[in-house]
mmCIF file of C-alpha atoms in Angstrom:
data_model
loop_
_atom_site.group_PDB
_atom_site.id
_atom_site.type_symbol
_atom_site.label_atom_id
_atom_site.label_comp_id
_atom_site.label_asym_id
_atom_site.label_seq_id
_atom_site.Cartn_x
_atom_site.Cartn_y
_atom_site.Cartn_z
ATOM 1 C CA UNK A 1 88.690 104.427 115.584
ATOM 2 C CA UNK A 2 88.073 103.406 111.974
ATOM 3 C CA UNK A 3 91.717 104.096 111.150
ATOM 4 C CA UNK A 4 92.945 101.884 114.014
ATOM 5 C CA UNK A 5 90.595 99.039 113.063
ATOM 6 C CA UNK A 6 91.831 99.232 109.482
ATOM 7 C CA UNK A 7 95.451 99.026 110.628
ATOM 8 C CA UNK A 8 94.672 95.781 112.437
ATOM 9 C CA UNK A 9 92.919 94.118 109.494
ATOM 10 C CA UNK A 10 89.300 94.717 110.543
ATOM 11 C CA UNK A 11 88.296 96.131 107.155
ATOM 12 C CA UNK A 12 84.546 95.650 107.608
ATOM 13 C CA UNK A 13 84.550 97.321 111.048
ATOM 14 C CA UNK A 14 86.676 100.163 109.685
ATOM 15 C CA UNK A 15 84.368 100.659 106.696
ATOM 16 C CA UNK A 16 81.217 100.773 108.864
ATOM 17 C CA UNK A 17 82.736 103.339 111.237
ATOM 18 C CA UNK A 18 83.998 105.477 108.345
ATOM 19 C CA UNK A 19 80.541 105.527 106.730
ATOM 20 C CA UNK A 20 79.035 106.530 110.099
ATOM 21 C CA UNK A 21 81.575 109.359 110.323
ATOM 22 C CA UNK A 22 80.726 110.514 106.781
ATOM 23 C CA UNK A 23 77.031 110.800 107.674
ATOM 24 C CA UNK A 24 77.916 113.078 110.603
ATOM 25 C CA UNK A 25 80.426 115.169 108.653
ATOM 26 C CA UNK A 26 77.887 115.785 105.873
ATOM 27 C CA UNK A 27 75.488 117.365 108.377
ATOM 28 C CA UNK A 28 78.094 119.965 109.350
ATOM 29 C CA UNK A 29 79.817 120.409 105.943
ATOM 30 C CA UNK A 30 83.173 119.243 107.280
ATOM 31 C CA UNK A 31 84.786 119.052 103.844
ATOM 32 C CA UNK A 32 88.316 118.297 105.040
ATOM 33 C CA UNK A 33 87.103 115.362 107.148
ATOM 34 C CA UNK A 34 84.863 114.164 104.307
ATOM 35 C CA UNK A 35 87.946 114.129 102.077
ATOM 36 C CA UNK A 36 89.864 112.130 104.709
ATOM 37 C CA UNK A 37 86.965 109.690 105.199
ATOM 38 C CA UNK A 38 86.460 108.947 101.505
ATOM 39 C CA UNK A 39 90.215 108.614 101.163
ATOM 40 C CA UNK A 40 90.103 105.970 103.923
ATOM 41 C CA UNK A 41 87.276 104.098 102.160
ATOM 42 C CA UNK A 42 89.363 104.090 98.969
ATOM 43 C CA UNK A 43 92.355 102.614 100.812
ATOM 44 C CA UNK A 44 90.163 99.910 102.386
ATOM 45 C CA UNK A 45 88.656 98.935 99.014
ATOM 46 C CA UNK A 46 92.095 98.864 97.400
ATOM 47 C CA UNK A 47 93.289 96.561 100.179
ATOM 48 C CA UNK A 48 90.658 93.920 99.360
ATOM 49 C CA UNK A 49 91.057 94.198 95.599
ATOM 50 C CA UNK A 50 87.859 96.182 94.918
ATOM 51 C CA UNK A 51 89.666 98.502 92.541
ATOM 52 C CA UNK A 52 86.663 100.118 90.828
ATOM 53 C CA UNK A 53 85.166 101.034 94.213
ATOM 54 C CA UNK A 54 88.548 102.359 95.308
ATOM 55 C CA UNK A 55 88.702 104.617 92.246
ATOM 56 C CA UNK A 56 85.137 105.822 92.860
ATOM 57 C CA UNK A 57 85.912 106.742 96.485
ATOM 58 C CA UNK A 58 89.120 108.492 95.430
ATOM 59 C CA UNK A 59 87.123 110.623 92.990
ATOM 60 C CA UNK A 60 84.616 111.497 95.744
ATOM 61 C CA UNK A 61 87.497 112.437 98.027
ATOM 62 C CA UNK A 62 88.867 114.767 95.339
ATOM 63 C CA UNK A 63 85.418 116.344 94.885
ATOM 64 C CA UNK A 64 85.372 117.320 98.567
ATOM 65 C CA UNK A 65 89.002 118.430 98.453
ATOM 66 C CA UNK A 66 88.000 121.128 95.918
ATOM 67 C CA UNK A 67 86.031 122.815 98.728
ATOM 68 C CA UNK A 68 88.916 122.737 101.218
ATOM 69 C CA UNK A 69 90.887 126.001 101.493
ATOM 70 C CA UNK A 70 94.223 124.706 102.749
ATOM 71 C CA UNK A 71 94.807 121.635 100.586
ATOM 72 C CA UNK A 72 98.468 121.132 101.452
ATOM 73 C CA UNK A 73 99.709 118.212 99.336
ATOM 74 C CA UNK A 74 96.478 116.224 99.663
ATOM 75 C CA UNK A 75 95.783 116.592 95.932
ATOM 76 C CA UNK A 76 99.154 115.060 95.012
ATOM 77 C CA UNK A 77 98.646 112.384 97.689
ATOM 78 C CA UNK A 78 95.309 111.406 96.154
ATOM 79 C CA UNK A 79 96.827 111.252 92.675
ATOM 80 C CA UNK A 80 99.458 108.896 94.113
ATOM 81 C CA UNK A 81 96.723 106.737 95.669
ATOM 82 C CA UNK A 82 94.843 106.537 92.351
ATOM 83 C CA UNK A 83 98.084 105.643 90.589
ATOM 84 C CA UNK A 84 98.678 102.812 93.082
ATOM 85 C CA UNK A 85 95.196 101.404 92.388
ATOM 86 C CA UNK A 86 95.942 101.314 88.655
ATOM 87 C CA UNK A 87 99.373 99.846 89.399
ATOM 88 C CA UNK A 88 97.803 97.015 91.394
ATOM 89 C CA UNK A 89 95.385 96.441 88.508
ATOM 90 C CA UNK A 90 98.511 96.076 86.339
ATOM 91 C CA UNK A 91 97.278 99.027 84.282
ATOM 92 C CA UNK A 92 100.710 100.622 84.308
ATOM 93 C CA UNK A 93 99.954 103.214 81.613
ATOM 94 C CA UNK A 94 97.217 104.842 83.715
ATOM 95 C CA UNK A 95 99.342 104.467 86.863
ATOM 96 C CA UNK A 96 102.184 106.351 85.139
ATOM 97 C CA UNK A 97 99.740 109.030 84.012
ATOM 98 C CA UNK A 98 98.551 109.760 87.579
ATOM 99 C CA UNK A 99 102.029 109.627 89.122
ATOM 100 C CA UNK A 100 103.292 112.096 86.503
ATOM 101 C CA UNK A 101 100.271 114.313 87.150
ATOM 102 C CA UNK A 102 101.184 114.374 90.849
ATOM 103 C CA UNK A 103 104.760 115.358 90.003
ATOM 104 C CA UNK A 104 103.575 118.218 87.775
ATOM 105 C CA UNK A 105 103.546 120.477 90.836
ATOM 106 C CA UNK A 106 106.911 122.215 90.504
ATOM 107 C CA UNK A 107 106.815 123.290 94.160
ATOM 108 C CA UNK A 108 106.238 119.782 95.500
ATOM 109 C CA UNK A 109 109.929 119.252 96.330
ATOM 110 C CA UNK A 110 109.780 122.318 98.576
ATOM 111 C CA UNK A 111 106.260 121.817 99.972
ATOM 112 C CA UNK A 112 106.673 118.133 100.828
ATOM 113 C CA UNK A 113 109.750 116.260 99.616
ATOM 114 C CA UNK A 114 108.428 113.072 101.250
ATOM 115 C CA UNK A 115 105.423 113.002 98.880
ATOM 116 C CA UNK A 116 107.756 113.882 95.988
ATOM 117 C CA UNK A 117 109.945 110.834 96.781
ATOM 118 C CA UNK A 118 106.864 108.580 97.052
ATOM 119 C CA UNK A 119 105.507 109.711 93.678
ATOM 120 C CA UNK A 120 108.944 109.408 92.060
ATOM 121 C CA UNK A 121 109.476 105.853 93.339
ATOM 122 C CA UNK A 122 105.926 104.830 92.376
ATOM 123 C CA UNK A 123 106.343 106.316 88.900
ATOM 124 C CA UNK A 124 109.721 104.629 88.396
ATOM 125 C CA UNK A 125 108.416 101.243 89.558
ATOM 126 C CA UNK A 126 105.397 101.422 87.211
ATOM 127 C CA UNK A 127 107.678 102.455 84.328
ATOM 128 C CA UNK A 128 109.981 99.549 85.144
ATOM 129 C CA UNK A 129 107.109 97.042 85.080
ATOM 130 C CA UNK A 130 105.884 98.652 81.846
ATOM 131 C CA UNK A 131 109.303 97.854 80.264
ATOM 132 C CA UNK A 132 110.430 101.489 80.138
ATOM 133 C CA UNK A 133 114.048 101.349 81.291
ATOM 134 C CA UNK A 134 115.263 104.884 80.409
ATOM 135 C CA UNK A 135 116.758 106.500 83.526
ATOM 136 C CA UNK A 136 115.150 103.869 85.786
ATOM 137 C CA UNK A 137 118.203 103.142 87.936
ATOM 138 C CA UNK A 138 118.930 106.848 88.466
ATOM 139 C CA UNK A 139 115.342 107.620 89.548
ATOM 140 C CA UNK A 140 115.154 104.600 91.873
ATOM 141 C CA UNK A 141 118.323 105.778 93.638
ATOM 142 C CA UNK A 142 117.137 109.396 93.721
ATOM 143 C CA UNK A 143 113.986 108.345 95.618
ATOM 144 C CA UNK A 144 116.055 106.085 97.902
ATOM 145 C CA UNK A 145 118.528 108.857 98.773
ATOM 146 C CA UNK A 146 115.730 111.300 99.634
ATOM 147 C CA UNK A 147 114.010 108.739 101.851
ATOM 148 C CA UNK A 148 117.281 107.761 103.500
ATOM 149 C CA UNK A 149 118.243 111.392 104.190
ATOM 150 C CA UNK A 150 114.819 112.001 105.784
ATOM 151 C CA UNK A 151 115.064 108.716 107.743
ATOM 152 C CA UNK A 152 111.795 107.437 106.238
ATOM 153 C CA UNK A 153 112.505 103.826 107.134
ATOM 154 C CA UNK A 154 109.440 102.258 105.499
ATOM 155 C CA UNK A 155 110.173 104.197 102.311
ATOM 156 C CA UNK A 156 113.810 103.045 102.310
ATOM 157 C CA UNK A 157 112.650 99.424 102.600
ATOM 158 C CA UNK A 158 110.296 99.795 99.642
ATOM 159 C CA UNK A 159 112.932 101.539 97.520
ATOM 160 C CA UNK A 160 115.429 98.741 98.206
ATOM 161 C CA UNK A 161 112.879 96.064 97.273
ATOM 162 C CA UNK A 162 112.141 97.859 93.989
ATOM 163 C CA UNK A 163 115.875 98.180 93.281
ATOM 164 C CA UNK A 164 116.348 94.480 94.056
ATOM 165 C CA UNK A 165 113.741 93.660 91.399
ATOM 166 C CA UNK A 166 115.525 95.988 88.988
ATOM 167 C CA UNK A 167 118.850 94.217 89.570
ATOM 168 C CA UNK A 168 117.198 90.804 89.075
ATOM 169 C CA UNK A 169 115.904 92.016 85.701
ATOM 170 C CA UNK A 170 119.396 93.271 84.759
ATOM 171 C CA UNK A 171 121.062 89.967 85.760
ATOM 172 C CA UNK A 172 122.856 91.278 88.835
ATOM 173 C CA UNK A 173 121.631 88.721 91.376
ATOM 174 C CA UNK A 174 124.457 89.522 93.835
ATOM 175 C CA UNK A 175 123.431 93.182 94.171
ATOM 176 C CA UNK A 176 119.757 92.184 94.293
ATOM 177 C CA UNK A 177 120.442 89.756 97.151
ATOM 178 C CA UNK A 178 122.299 92.404 99.201
ATOM 179 C CA UNK A 179 119.436 94.906 98.822
ATOM 180 C CA UNK A 180 116.742 92.307 99.542
ATOM 181 C CA UNK A 181 118.536 91.230 102.741
ATOM 182 C CA UNK A 182 118.919 94.843 103.904
ATOM 183 C CA UNK A 183 115.237 95.496 103.186
ATOM 184 C CA UNK A 184 114.198 92.346 105.033
ATOM 185 C CA UNK A 185 116.183 93.195 108.176
ATOM 186 C CA UNK A 186 114.869 96.773 108.255
ATOM 187 C CA UNK A 187 111.254 95.745 107.554
ATOM 188 C CA UNK A 188 111.321 93.307 110.480
ATOM 189 C CA UNK A 189 112.884 95.916 112.791
ATOM 190 C CA UNK A 190 110.170 98.501 112.087
ATOM 191 C CA UNK A 191 107.407 95.842 112.049
ATOM 192 C CA UNK A 192 106.503 96.572 108.425
ATOM 193 C CA UNK A 193 104.702 93.265 107.923
ATOM 194 C CA UNK A 194 103.725 93.685 104.260
ATOM 195 C CA UNK A 195 107.240 94.446 103.036
ATOM 196 C CA UNK A 196 108.864 91.919 105.378
ATOM 197 C CA UNK A 197 106.702 89.175 103.864
ATOM 198 C CA UNK A 198 107.478 90.429 100.339
ATOM 199 C CA UNK A 199 111.199 90.482 101.121
ATOM 200 C CA UNK A 200 111.079 86.856 102.270
ATOM 201 C CA UNK A 201 109.474 85.782 98.977
ATOM 202 C CA UNK A 202 112.120 87.721 97.056
ATOM 203 C CA UNK A 203 114.927 86.155 99.100
ATOM 204 C CA UNK A 204 113.499 82.669 98.541
ATOM 205 C CA UNK A 205 113.938 83.274 94.795
ATOM 206 C CA UNK A 206 117.398 84.821 95.047
ATOM 207 C CA UNK A 207 118.999 82.585 97.682
ATOM 208 C CA UNK A 208 118.298 79.040 96.479
ATOM 209 C CA UNK A 209 120.471 77.516 99.211
ATOM 210 C CA UNK A 210 118.204 78.934 101.933
ATOM 211 C CA UNK A 211 114.986 79.143 99.906
ATOM 212 C CA UNK A 212 113.103 76.653 102.103
ATOM 213 C CA UNK A 213 114.013 78.526 105.298
ATOM 214 C CA UNK A 214 112.756 81.832 103.863
ATOM 215 C CA UNK A 215 109.468 80.247 102.756
ATOM 216 C CA UNK A 216 108.984 78.616 106.167
ATOM 217 C CA UNK A 217 109.618 81.967 107.878
ATOM 218 C CA UNK A 218 107.078 83.559 105.504
ATOM 219 C CA UNK A 219 104.393 81.028 106.505
ATOM 220 C CA UNK A 220 105.251 81.284 110.219
ATOM 221 C CA UNK A 221 105.261 85.109 110.255
ATOM 222 C CA UNK A 222 102.076 85.369 108.205
ATOM 223 C CA UNK A 223 100.256 82.986 110.564
ATOM 224 C CA UNK A 224 101.453 84.857 113.674
ATOM 225 C CA UNK A 225 100.355 88.151 112.089
ATOM 226 C CA UNK A 226 96.844 86.811 111.424
ATOM 227 C CA UNK A 227 96.592 85.500 115.009
ATOM 228 C CA UNK A 228 97.720 88.872 116.373
ATOM 229 C CA UNK A 229 95.155 90.731 114.247
ATOM 230 C CA UNK A 230 92.374 88.388 115.430
ATOM 231 C CA UNK A 231 93.337 88.956 119.077
ATOM 232 C CA UNK A 232 93.242 92.737 118.599
ATOM 233 C CA UNK A 233 89.864 92.550 116.849
ATOM 234 C CA UNK A 234 88.502 90.404 119.688
ATOM 235 C CA UNK A 235 89.878 92.928 122.179
ATOM 236 C CA UNK A 236 88.055 95.774 120.382
ATOM 237 C CA UNK A 237 84.807 93.779 120.492
ATOM 238 C CA UNK A 238 85.231 92.991 124.212
ATOM 239 C CA UNK A 239 85.953 96.629 125.086
ATOM 240 C CA UNK A 240 82.854 97.788 123.155
ATOM 241 C CA UNK A 241 80.716 95.177 124.930
ATOM 242 C CA UNK A 242 82.024 96.018 128.403
ATOM 243 C CA UNK A 243 81.862 99.813 128.049
#
């Protein structure tokens, strides 16, 4: 329930429910679920810009993960999450450190190539923003090809947006525009609101002739998204009241 509320923008409701779940899991030593719950709290705090709290919850999640027998790739996933927090803080050096740490697992490609591609793209993007250009293009395309071969549509969108930024920085606006348009179309198709909105801002910079139209679509889509989220939140409240 907390996860669903979080997906529809009800961060406070999601946080309250997650904390309630944690209290119950602690009574029965459900370490795997405690890891998942603290991981969720970290994601919620990251989403509202409370980066120090997000890092604290990520560390708590990792503490509980130590007691879980079958960890899968949760450890690498958490390192990726911590790296993203530092990335959003614009602390690219620490972000790079955590992404590299996640990629240190030599078996990751075999165990979960999806997580490998995520870490690789995150690492490459942080390196790019930290002005480290060695092998950047190759690594961006490597992550894109993995995601494309696995049909990870949201990942393909993100990879194309990162590559578009790379081509802007290397003065290839034509290639950047093609990738940004492809990312925008795909993001809208799969209802990936965050990246669709980001693609519109990127297109408004690249395509000066249609810049106004892209910005107007950004405002219109963002407003409709907020209205939709409010309706869903109201629906949750009504269902709880009537049940």
